[in-house]
JSON list of C-alpha atoms and ligand atoms in Angstrom, two decimals:
[
{"chain": "H", "resi": 1, "resn": "UNK", "atom": "CA", "xyz": [7.45, 1.35, 14.49]},
{"chain": "H", "resi": 2, "resn": "UNK", "atom": "CA", "xyz": [7.45, 2.73, 10.69]},
{"chain": "H", "resi": 3, "resn": "UNK", "atom": "CA", "xyz": [6.37, -0.34, 8.03]},
{"chain": "H", "resi": 4, "resn": "UNK", "atom": "CA", "xyz": [5.32, -0.70, 4.83]},
{"chain": "H", "resi": 5, "resn": "UNK", "atom": "CA", "xyz": [2.98, -2.80, 3.21]},
{"chain": "H", "resi": 6, "resn": "UNK", "atom": "CA", "xyz": [3.86, -3.97, -0.36]},
{"chain": "H", "resi": 7, "resn": "UNK", "atom": "CA", "xyz": [2.12, -6.68, -2.63]},
{"chain": "H", "resi": 8, "resn": "UNK", "atom": "CA", "xyz": [0.10, -6.48, -5.94]},
{"chain": "H", "resi": 9, "resn": "UNK", "atom": "CA", "xyz": [-3.87, -4.73, -6.01]},
{"chain": "H", "resi": 10, "resn": "UNK", "atom": "CA", "xyz": [-5.99, -6.42, -4.20]},
{"chain": "H", "resi": 11, "resn": "UNK", "atom": "CA", "xyz": [-3.68, -8.52, -2.00]},
{"chain": "H", "resi": 12, "resn": "UNK", "atom": "CA", "xyz": [-5.60, -7.63, 0.52]},
{"chain": "H", "resi": 13, "resn": "UNK", "atom": "CA", "xyz": [-2.75, -5.33, 2.73]},
{"chain": "H", "resi": 14, "resn": "UNK", "atom": "CA", "xyz": [-5.52, -2.24, 3.06]},
{"chain": "H", "resi": 15, "resn": "UNK", "atom": "CA", "xyz": [-7.27, -5.19, 5.36]},
{"chain": "H", "resi": 16, "resn": "UNK", "atom": "CA", "xyz": [-3.67, -6.03, 6.99]},
{"chain": "H", "resi": 17, "resn": "UNK", "atom": "CA", "xyz": [-2.75, -2.44, 7.50]},
{"chain": "H", "resi": 18, "resn": "UNK", "atom": "CA", "xyz": [-5.64, -1.74, 9.20]},
{"chain": "H", "resi": 19, "resn": "UNK", "atom": "CA", "xyz": [-5.44, -4.59, 11.68]},
{"chain": "H", "resi": 20, "resn": "UNK", "atom": "CA", "xyz": [-2.24, -3.82, 13.02]},
{"chain": "H", "resi": 21, "resn": "UNK", "atom": "CA", "xyz": [-3.53, -0.13, 12.63]},
{"chain": "H", "resi": 22, "resn": "UNK", "atom": "CA", "xyz": [-5.97, -1.20, 15.09]},
{"chain": "H", "resi": 23, "resn": "UNK", "atom": "CA", "xyz": [-3.34, -3.55, 17.57]},
{"chain": "H", "resi": 24, "resn": "UNK", "atom": "CA", "xyz": [0.45, -0.99, 17.26]},
{"chain": "H", "resi": 25, "resn": "UNK", "atom": "CA", "xyz": [-2.41, 2.02, 17.60]},
{"chain": "H", "resi": 26, "resn": "UNK", "atom": "CA", "xyz": [-0.60, 4.04, 14.62]},
{"chain": "H", "resi": 27, "resn": "UNK", "atom": "CA", "xyz": [-2.27, 5.76, 12.52]},
{"chain": "H", "resi": 28, "resn": "UNK", "atom": "CA", "xyz": [-2.30, 3.76, 8.22]},
{"chain": "H", "resi": 29, "resn": "UNK", "atom": "CA", "xyz": [-1.74, 5.71, 5.20]},
{"chain": "H", "resi": 30, "resn": "UNK", "atom": "CA", "xyz": [-2.67, 4.78, 2.42]},
{"chain": "H", "resi": 31, "resn": "UNK", "atom": "CA", "xyz": [-1.81, 6.84, 0.05]},
{"chain": "H", "resi": 32, "resn": "UNK", "atom": "CA", "xyz": [-4.91, 5.73, -2.30]},
{"chain": "H", "resi": 33, "resn": "UNK", "atom": "CA", "xyz": [-7.34, 6.52, 0.14]},
{"chain": "H", "resi": 34, "resn": "UNK", "atom": "CA", "xyz": [-5.85, 9.84, 0.95]},
{"chain": "H", "resi": 35, "resn": "UNK", "atom": "CA", "xyz": [-5.98, 10.77, -3.38]},
{"chain": "H", "resi": 36, "resn": "UNK", "atom": "CA", "xyz": [-9.56, 9.61, -3.59]},
{"chain": "H", "resi": 37, "resn": "UNK", "atom": "CA", "xyz": [-10.47, 12.46, -0.58]},
{"chain": "H", "resi": 38, "resn": "UNK", "atom": "CA", "xyz": [-7.95, 14.47, -2.33]},
{"chain": "H", "resi": 39, "resn": "UNK", "atom": "CA", "xyz": [-10.46, 13.82, -5.62]},
{"chain": "H", "resi": 40, "resn": "UNK", "atom": "CA", "xyz": [-13.91, 13.54, -4.06]},
{"chain": "H", "resi": 41, "resn": "UNK", "atom": "CA", "xyz": [-13.01, 17.07, -2.12]},
{"chain": "H", "resi": 42, "resn": "UNK", "atom": "CA", "xyz": [-11.75, 18.08, -6.32]},
{"chain": "H", "resi": 43, "resn": "UNK", "atom": "CA", "xyz": [-8.82, 19.70, -5.20]},
{"chain": "H", "resi": 44, "resn": "UNK", "atom": "CA", "xyz": [-5.86, 20.64, -7.16]},
{"chain": "H", "resi": 45, "resn": "UNK", "atom": "CA", "xyz": [-4.53, 17.30, -7.04]},
{"chain": "H", "resi": 46, "resn": "UNK", "atom": "CA", "xyz": [-7.52, 15.53, -7.25]},
{"chain": "H", "resi": 47, "resn": "UNK", "atom": "CA", "xyz": [-7.73, 16.64, -10.35]},
{"chain": "H", "resi": 48, "resn": "UNK", "atom": "CA", "xyz": [-4.56, 16.29, -11.03]},
{"chain": "H", "resi": 49, "resn": "UNK", "atom": "CA", "xyz": [-4.81, 13.02, -10.54]},
{"chain": "H", "resi": 50, "resn": "UNK", "atom": "CA", "xyz": [-8.71, 11.66, -11.53]},
{"chain": "H", "resi": 51, "resn": "UNK", "atom": "CA", "xyz": [-8.24, 10.13, -14.66]},
{"chain": "H", "resi": 52, "resn": "UNK", "atom": "CA", "xyz": [-4.79, 8.68, -14.21]},
{"chain": "H", "resi": 53, "resn": "UNK", "atom": "CA", "xyz": [-6.30, 6.63, -11.34]},
{"chain": "H", "resi": 54, "resn": "UNK", "atom": "CA", "xyz": [-9.00, 5.86, -13.44]},
{"chain": "H", "resi": 55, "resn": "UNK", "atom": "CA", "xyz": [-7.23, 4.27, -15.81]},
{"chain": "H", "resi": 56, "resn": "UNK", "atom": "CA", "xyz": [-5.22, 2.58, -13.29]},
{"chain": "H", "resi": 57, "resn": "UNK", "atom": "CA", "xyz": [-2.23, 4.49, -13.75]},
{"chain": "H", "resi": 58, "resn": "UNK", "atom": "CA", "xyz": [0.59, 5.91, -11.05]},
{"chain": "H", "resi": 59, "resn": "UNK", "atom": "CA", "xyz": [-0.11, 9.52, -10.03]},
{"chain": "H", "resi": 60, "resn": "UNK", "atom": "CA", "xyz": [3.18, 11.13, -10.24]},
{"chain": "H", "resi": 61, "resn": "UNK", "atom": "CA", "xyz": [6.14, 10.42, -7.28]},
{"chain": "H", "resi": 62, "resn": "UNK", "atom": "CA", "xyz": [6.54, 14.03, -6.62]},
{"chain": "H", "resi": 63, "resn": "UNK", "atom": "CA", "xyz": [2.70, 14.56, -5.62]},
{"chain": "H", "resi": 64, "resn": "UNK", "atom": "CA", "xyz": [2.34, 11.03, -3.56]},
{"chain": "H", "resi": 65, "resn": "UNK", "atom": "CA", "xyz": [5.61, 11.84, -1.95]},
{"chain": "H", "resi": 66, "resn": "UNK", "atom": "CA", "xyz": [4.65, 15.41, -1.15]},
{"chain": "H", "resi": 67, "resn": "UNK", "atom": "CA", "xyz": [0.95, 13.93, 0.40]},
{"chain": "H", "resi": 68, "resn": "UNK", "atom": "CA", "xyz": [3.08, 11.50, 2.55]},
{"chain": "H", "resi": 69, "resn": "UNK", "atom": "CA", "xyz": [5.61, 14.54, 4.22]},
{"chain": "H", "resi": 70, "resn": "UNK", "atom": "CA", "xyz": [3.04, 16.21, 4.87]},
{"chain": "H", "resi": 71, "resn": "UNK", "atom": "CA", "xyz": [1.06, 13.36, 6.63]},
{"chain": "H", "resi": 72, "resn": "UNK", "atom": "CA", "xyz": [3.58, 12.14, 8.88]},
{"chain": "H", "resi": 73, "resn": "UNK", "atom": "CA", "xyz": [4.65, 15.17, 10.19]},
{"chain": "H", "resi": 74, "resn": "UNK", "atom": "CA", "xyz": [1.36, 15.09, 11.93]},
{"chain": "H", "resi": 75, "resn": "UNK", "atom": "CA", "xyz": [1.12, 14.34, 16.00]},
{"chain": "H", "resi": 76, "resn": "UNK", "atom": "CA", "xyz": [-0.52, 11.19, 14.97]},
{"chain": "H", "resi": 77, "resn": "UNK", "atom": "CA", "xyz": [2.56, 9.73, 13.29]},
{"chain": "H", "resi": 78, "resn": "UNK", "atom": "CA", "xyz": [4.77, 10.42, 15.92]},
{"chain": "H", "resi": 79, "resn": "UNK", "atom": "CA", "xyz": [4.55, 6.52, 17.47]},
{"chain": "H", "resi": 80, "resn": "UNK", "atom": "CA", "xyz": [4.65, 5.36, 14.28]},
{"chain": "H", "resi": 81, "resn": "UNK", "atom": "CA", "xyz": [2.98, 4.61, 11.00]},
{"chain": "H", "resi": 82, "resn": "UNK", "atom": "CA", "xyz": [2.38, 2.12, 8.62]},
{"chain": "H", "resi": 83, "resn": "UNK", "atom": "CA", "xyz": [2.48, 2.70, 4.39]},
{"chain": "H", "resi": 84, "resn": "UNK", "atom": "CA", "xyz": [0.03, 1.06, 2.37]},
{"chain": "H", "resi": 85, "resn": "UNK", "atom": "CA", "xyz": [0.06, 1.78, -1.19]},
{"chain": "H", "resi": 86, "resn": "UNK", "atom": "CA", "xyz": [3.66, 3.92, -0.91]},
{"chain": "H", "resi": 87, "resn": "UNK", "atom": "CA", "xyz": [6.17, 3.48, -1.88]},
{"chain": "H", "resi": 88, "resn": "UNK", "atom": "CA", "xyz": [5.06, 1.80, -5.29]},
{"chain": "H", "resi": 89, "resn": "UNK", "atom": "CA", "xyz": [8.24, 3.25, -7.69]},
{"chain": "H", "resi": 90, "resn": "UNK", "atom": "CA", "xyz": [11.83, 2.70, -6.78]},
{"chain": "H", "resi": 91, "resn": "UNK", "atom": "CA", "xyz": [12.28, 6.92, -7.08]},
{"chain": "H", "resi": 92, "resn": "UNK", "atom": "CA", "xyz": [8.82, 6.97, -3.89]},
{"chain": "H", "resi": 93, "resn": "UNK", "atom": "CA", "xyz": [11.51, 4.91, -2.02]},
{"chain": "H", "resi": 94, "resn": "UNK", "atom": "CA", "xyz": [14.25, 7.04, -2.64]},
{"chain": "H", "resi": 95, "resn": "UNK", "atom": "CA", "xyz": [12.41, 10.19, -1.74]},
{"chain": "H", "resi": 96, "resn": "UNK", "atom": "CA", "xyz": [11.02, 8.63, 1.49]},
{"chain": "H", "resi": 97, "resn": "UNK", "atom": "CA", "xyz": [14.32, 7.24, 2.76]},
{"chain": "H", "resi": 98, "resn": "UNK", "atom": "CA", "xyz": [15.55, 11.36, 2.62]},
{"chain": "H", "resi": 99, "resn": "UNK", "atom": "CA", "xyz": [11.78, 12.61, 4.37]},
{"chain": "H", "resi": 100, "resn": "UNK", "atom": "CA", "xyz": [12.80, 9.62, 6.69]},
{"chain": "H", "resi": 101, "resn": "UNK", "atom": "CA", "xyz": [16.29, 11.21, 6.78]},
{"chain": "H", "resi": 102, "resn": "UNK", "atom": "CA", "xyz": [15.34, 14.50, 7.46]},
{"chain": "H", "resi": 103, "resn": "UNK", "atom": "CA", "xyz": [12.82, 14.10, 10.79]},
{"chain": "H", "resi": 104, "resn": "UNK", "atom": "CA", "xyz": [15.64, 11.81, 12.01]},
{"chain": "H", "resi": 105, "resn": "UNK", "atom": "CA", "xyz": [13.46, 8.89, 11.54]},
{"chain": "H", "resi": 106, "resn": "UNK", "atom": "CA", "xyz": [14.23, 5.04, 10.22]},
{"chain": "H", "resi": 107, "resn": "UNK", "atom": "CA", "xyz": [12.15, 2.18, 8.26]},
{"chain": "H", "resi": 108, "resn": "UNK", "atom": "CA", "xyz": [11.79, -1.28, 10.58]},
{"chain": "H", "resi": 109, "resn": "UNK", "atom": "CA", "xyz": [9.98, -3.32, 8.14]},
{"chain": "H", "resi": 110, "resn": "UNK", "atom": "CA", "xyz": [8.61, -4.11, 4.68]},
{"chain": "H", "resi": 111, "resn": "UNK", "atom": "CA", "xyz": [6.52, -6.68, 4.32]},
{"chain": "H", "resi": 112, "resn": "UNK", "atom": "CA", "xyz": [5.26, -7.93, 1.07]},
{"chain": "H", "resi": 113, "resn": "UNK", "atom": "CA", "xyz": [2.57, -9.95, 1.33]},
{"chain": "H", "resi": 114, "resn": "UNK", "atom": "CA", "xyz": [2.66, -12.88, -2.39]},
{"chain": "H", "resi": 115, "resn": "UNK", "atom": "CA", "xyz": [-0.18, -13.83, -3.36]},
{"chain": "H", "resi": 116, "resn": "UNK", "atom": "CA", "xyz": [-1.33, -15.77, -6.72]},
{"chain": "H", "resi": 117, "resn": "UNK", "atom": "CA", "xyz": [-2.06, -13.27, -9.14]},
{"chain": "H", "resi": 118, "resn": "UNK", "atom": "CA", "xyz": [-5.05, -15.49, -10.99]},
{"chain": "H", "resi": 119, "resn": "UNK", "atom": "CA", "xyz": [-6.86, -16.28, -7.57]},
{"chain": "H", "resi": 120, "resn": "UNK", "atom": "CA", "xyz": [-6.94, -12.45, -7.44]},
{"chain": "H", "resi": 121, "resn": "UNK", "atom": "CA", "xyz": [-9.23, -12.04, -10.48]},
{"chain": "H", "resi": 122, "resn": "UNK", "atom": "CA", "xyz": [-11.33, -14.57, -8.95]},
{"chain": "H", "resi": 123, "resn": "UNK", "atom": "CA", "xyz": [-11.92, -12.30, -5.84]},
{"chain": "H", "resi": 124, "resn": "UNK", "atom": "CA", "xyz": [-11.92, -9.30, -7.92]},
{"chain": "H", "resi": 125, "resn": "UNK", "atom": "CA", "xyz": [-14.66, -10.26, -9.22]},
{"chain": "H", "resi": 126, "resn": "UNK", "atom": "CA", "xyz": [-15.84, -11.52, -6.42]},
{"chain": "H", "resi": 127, "resn": "UNK", "atom": "CA", "xyz": [-15.47, -8.28, -4.46]},
{"chain": "H", "resi": 128, "resn": "UNK", "atom": "CA", "xyz": [-17.42, -6.52, -6.98]},
{"chain": "H", "resi": 129, "resn": "UNK", "atom": "CA", "xyz": [-20.81, -8.99, -7.54]},
{"chain": "H", "resi": 130, "resn": "UNK", "atom": "CA", "xyz": [-20.76, -8.91, -3.31]},
{"chain": "H", "resi": 131, "resn": "UNK", "atom": "CA", "xyz": [-20.47, -4.63, -4.12]},
{"chain": "H", "resi": 132, "resn": "UNK", "atom": "CA", "xyz": [-23.22, -3.97, -6.76]},
{"chain": "H", "resi": 133, "resn": "UNK", "atom": "CA", "xyz": [-25.42, -6.93, -4.63]},
{"chain": "H", "resi": 134, "resn": "UNK", "atom": "CA", "xyz": [-24.98, -4.65, -1.50]},
{"chain": "H", "resi": 135, "resn": "UNK", "atom": "CA", "xyz": [-25.83, -1.57, -3.75]},
{"chain": "H", "resi": 136, "resn": "UNK", "atom": "CA", "xyz": [-23.21, 0.51, -3.17]},
{"chain": "H", "resi": 137, "resn": "UNK", "atom": "CA", "xyz": [-21.49, 1.65, -5.92]},
{"chain": "H", "resi": 138, "resn": "UNK", "atom": "CA", "xyz": [-18.10, -0.12, -7.71]},
{"chain": "H", "resi": 139, "resn": "UNK", "atom": "CA", "xyz": [-15.00, 2.21, -8.02]},
{"chain": "H", "resi": 140, "resn": "UNK", "atom": "CA", "xyz": [-13.79, 3.20, -11.47]},
{"chain": "H", "resi": 141, "resn": "UNK", "atom": "CA", "xyz": [-10.51, 1.57, -11.59]},
{"chain": "H", "resi": 142, "resn": "UNK", "atom": "CA", "xyz": [-12.31, -1.68, -10.41]},
{"chain": "H", "resi": 143, "resn": "UNK", "atom": "CA", "xyz": [-12.68, -3.96, -13.44]},
{"chain": "H", "resi": 144, "resn": "UNK", "atom": "CA", "xyz": [-10.84, -6.78, -15.00]},
{"chain": "H", "resi": 145, "resn": "UNK", "atom": "CA", "xyz": [-8.98, -4.74, -17.52]},
{"chain": "H", "resi": 146, "resn": "UNK", "atom": "CA", "xyz": [-8.26, -2.18, -15.40]},
{"chain": "H", "resi": 147, "resn": "UNK", "atom": "CA", "xyz": [-7.35, -4.85, -12.75]},
{"chain": "H", "resi": 148, "resn": "UNK", "atom": "CA", "xyz": [-4.82, -6.73, -14.88]},
{"chain": "H", "resi": 149, "resn": "UNK", "atom": "CA", "xyz": [-3.45, -3.17, -16.58]},
{"chain": "H", "resi": 150, "resn": "UNK", "atom": "CA", "xyz": [-2.52, -2.30, -12.00]},
{"chain": "H", "resi": 151, "resn": "UNK", "atom": "CA", "xyz": [-1.08, -5.99, -11.87]},
{"chain": "H", "resi": 152, "resn": "UNK", "atom": "CA", "xyz": [1.69, -4.55, -15.35]},
{"chain": "H", "resi": 153, "resn": "UNK", "atom": "CA", "xyz": [1.80, -1.40, -12.91]},
{"chain": "H", "resi": 154, "resn": "UNK", "atom": "CA", "xyz": [2.63, -2.93, -10.08]},
{"chain": "H", "resi": 155, "resn": "UNK", "atom": "CA", "xyz": [5.49, -6.02, -11.84]},
{"chain": "H", "resi": 156, "resn": "UNK", "atom": "CA", "xyz": [6.75, -2.96, -13.98]},
{"chain": "H", "resi": 157, "resn": "UNK", "atom": "CA", "xyz": [6.69, -0.07, -11.59]},
{"chain": "H", "resi": 158, "resn": "UNK", "atom": "CA", "xyz": [6.69, -1.51, -7.85]},
{"chain": "H", "resi": 159, "resn": "UNK", "atom": "CA", "xyz": [8.29, -4.87, -7.90]},
{"chain": "H", "resi": 160, "resn": "UNK", "atom": "CA", "xyz": [11.78, -3.53, -8.60]},
{"chain": "H", "resi": 161, "resn": "UNK", "atom": "CA", "xyz": [10.95, -2.14, -4.49]},
{"chain": "H", "resi": 162, "resn": "UNK", "atom": "CA", "xyz": [11.45, -5.86, -3.30]},
{"chain": "H", "resi": 163, "resn": "UNK", "atom": "CA", "xyz": [15.35, -6.35, -4.27]},
{"chain": "H", "resi": 164, "resn": "UNK", "atom": "CA", "xyz": [16.04, -2.66, -3.31]},
{"chain": "H", "resi": 165, "resn": "UNK", "atom": "CA", "xyz": [14.51, -3.62, 0.52]},
{"chain": "H", "resi": 166, "resn": "UNK", "atom": "CA", "xyz": [16.38, -7.17, 0.14]},
{"chain": "H", "resi": 167, "resn": "UNK", "atom": "CA", "xyz": [19.29, -5.51, -0.05]},
{"chain": "H", "resi": 168, "resn": "UNK", "atom": "CA", "xyz": [18.79, -2.81, 2.72]},
{"chain": "H", "resi": 169, "resn": "UNK", "atom": "CA", "xyz": [17.72, -6.15, 5.21]},
{"chain": "H", "resi": 170, "resn": "UNK", "atom": "CA", "xyz": [14.73, -5.04, 5.60]},
{"chain": "H", "resi": 171, "resn": "UNK", "atom": "CA", "xyz": [12.23, -7.10, 3.66]},
{"chain": "H", "resi": 172, "resn": "UNK", "atom": "CA", "xyz": [9.58, -10.11, 4.79]},
{"chain": "H", "resi": 173, "resn": "UNK", "atom": "CA", "xyz": [7.78, -12.69, 2.90]},
{"chain": "H", "resi": 174, "resn": "UNK", "atom": "CA", "xyz": [3.92, -13.05, 4.01]},
{"chain": "H", "resi": 175, "resn": "UNK", "atom": "CA", "xyz": [1.50, -15.64, 2.34]},
{"chain": "H", "resi": 176, "resn": "UNK", "atom": "CA", "xyz": [-1.35, -13.55, 1.45]},
{"chain": "H", "resi": 177, "resn": "UNK", "atom": "CA", "xyz": [-3.43, -16.49, 0.44]},
{"chain": "H", "resi": 178, "resn": "UNK", "atom": "CA", "xyz": [-3.99, -17.38, 3.23]},
{"chain": "H", "resi": 179, "resn": "UNK", "atom": "CA", "xyz": [-7.37, -16.61, 5.09]},
{"chain": "H", "resi": 180, "resn": "UNK", "atom": "CA", "xyz": [-6.98, -13.35, 6.85]},
{"chain": "H", "resi": 181, "resn": "UNK", "atom": "CA", "xyz": [-6.68, -14.80, 10.17]},
{"chain": "H", "resi": 182, "resn": "UNK", "atom": "CA", "xyz": [-3.60, -16.26, 9.14]},
{"chain": "H", "resi": 183, "resn": "UNK", "atom": "CA", "xyz": [-2.28, -14.03, 7.48]},
{"chain": "H", "resi": 184, "resn": "UNK", "atom": "CA", "xyz": [-2.13, -11.84, 10.57]},
{"chain": "H", "resi": 185, "resn": "UNK", "atom": "CA", "xyz": [-0.95, -14.55, 12.39]},
{"chain": "H", "resi": 186, "resn": "UNK", "atom": "CA", "xyz": [2.11, -14.74, 10.73]},
{"chain": "H", "resi": 187, "resn": "UNK", "atom": "CA", "xyz": [2.77, -11.08, 10.79]},
{"chain": "H", "resi": 188, "resn": "UNK", "atom": "CA", "xyz": [2.82, -10.93, 14.65]},
{"chain": "H", "resi": 189, "resn": "UNK", "atom": "CA", "xyz": [5.07, -13.80, 14.34]},
{"chain": "H", "resi": 190, "resn": "UNK", "atom": "CA", "xyz": [7.58, -11.68, 11.85]},
{"chain": "H", "resi": 191, "resn": "UNK", "atom": "CA", "xyz": [6.75, -8.95, 14.62]},
{"chain": "H", "resi": 192, "resn": "UNK", "atom": "CA", "xyz": [7.74, -11.27, 17.11]},
{"chain": "H", "resi": 193, "resn": "UNK", "atom": "CA", "xyz": [10.86, -11.96, 15.76]},
{"chain": "H", "resi": 194, "resn": "UNK", "atom": "CA", "xyz": [12.05, -8.36, 15.42]},
{"chain": "H", "resi": 195, "resn": "UNK", "atom": "CA", "xyz": [11.45, -7.47, 18.86]},
{"chain": "H", "resi": 196, "resn": "UNK", "atom": "CA", "xyz": [14.07, -10.42, 19.83]},
{"chain": "H", "resi": 197, "resn": "UNK", "atom": "CA", "xyz": [16.51, -8.98, 17.28]},
{"chain": "J", "resi": 1, "resn": "AMP", "atom": "P1", "xyz": [-4.72, 2.18, -4.40]},
{"chain": "J", "resi": 1, "resn": "AMP", "atom": "O1", "xyz": [-5.65, 1.84, -3.27]},
{"chain": "J", "resi": 1, "resn": "AMP", "atom": "O2", "xyz": [-3.88, 1.64, -2.98]},
{"chain": "J", "resi": 1, "resn": "AMP", "atom": "O3", "xyz": [-5.32, 0.79, -4.92]},
{"chain": "J", "resi": 1, "resn": "AMP", "atom": "O4", "xyz": [-4.75, 3.33, -4.74]},
{"chain": "J", "resi": 1, "resn": "AMP", "atom": "C1", "xyz": [-5.30, 3.46, -6.30]},
{"chain": "J", "resi": 1, "resn": "AMP", "atom": "C2", "xyz": [-4.82, 4.13, -7.50]},
{"chain": "J", "resi": 1, "resn": "AMP", "atom": "O5", "xyz": [-4.26, 5.34, -6.62]},
{"chain": "J", "resi": 1, "resn": "AMP", "atom": "C3", "xyz": [-3.66, 3.93, -8.21]},
{"chain": "J", "resi": 1, "resn": "AMP", "atom": "O6", "xyz": [-4.12, 3.03, -8.65]},
{"chain": "J", "resi": 1, "resn": "AMP", "atom": "C4", "xyz": [-3.07, 4.85, -8.30]},
{"chain": "J", "resi": 1, "resn": "AMP", "atom": "O7", "xyz": [-3.71, 5.59, -9.22]},
{"chain": "J", "resi": 1, "resn": "AMP", "atom": "C5", "xyz": [-3.16, 5.97, -7.07]},
{"chain": "J", "resi": 1, "resn": "AMP", "atom": "N1", "xyz": [-2.32, 5.95, -6.10]},
{"chain": "J", "resi": 1, "resn": "AMP", "atom": "C6", "xyz": [-2.08, 5.22, -5.06]},
{"chain": "J", "resi": 1, "resn": "AMP", "atom": "N2", "xyz": [-0.76, 4.73, -4.44]},
{"chain": "J", "resi": 1, "resn": "AMP", "atom": "C7", "xyz": [-0.37, 6.09, -5.29]},
{"chain": "J", "resi": 1, "resn": "AMP", "atom": "C8", "xyz": [1.60, 6.21, -5.18]},
{"chain": "J", "resi": 1, "resn": "AMP", "atom": "N3", "xyz": [2.06, 5.56, -4.57]},
{"chain": "J", "resi": 1, "resn": "AMP", "atom": "N4", "xyz": [2.20, 6.29, -6.21]},
{"chain": "J", "resi": 1, "resn": "AMP", "atom": "C9", "xyz": [0.76, 6.59, -7.17]},
{"chain": "J", "resi": 1, "resn": "AMP", "atom": "N5", "xyz": [-0.03, 6.38, -7.34]},
{"chain": "J", "resi": 1, "resn": "AMP", "atom": "C10", "xyz": [-0.33, 6.02, -6.58]}
]
């Protein structure tokens, strides 16, 4: 199974992606995590990406698509994989179509987590407080101003993926405001429907 999670930053994509990855034993490919590792390791890609990421902007389509293309060649992706944070632009989605076609694979479903964005800002501020209280480091892009900028970037560059995948008949909406368990149950229901189809 190959699936994509879509939704604004802070919608809970990572949380749900992790649950699905464990349930189906397929890797969760988070481009944000991969880029943060590259930044930490100070690789060439990491050096290019750092300032862009800190400002809440998008890293170039070519860099991200290259990372994903290489990663899905690995053995653990044979049974399927889950993309969290990629594609983020229509150009990336088109690149992904080509990458998958070139490997003789195809996308099964795109799950869109629908959320109330003001509630997301509240959630973010709570998360920052909790992180600080636990004595952990807050991510450089985890502050309200950058977060609102990232929401703007999402609307401008990523939201066009919704009609893109709708037209392909791959998009399924999920209520991302429900509890983690309820969101997970709704996703399970979608998988059951897909199995029947
Ligand atoms: P995330 O952890 O998915 O919220 O991503 C954190 C940051 O990494 C984003 O704000 C972007 O700067 C960068 N990033 C992650 N995925 C992508 C992508 N598919 N395309 C471009 N930039 C990305």
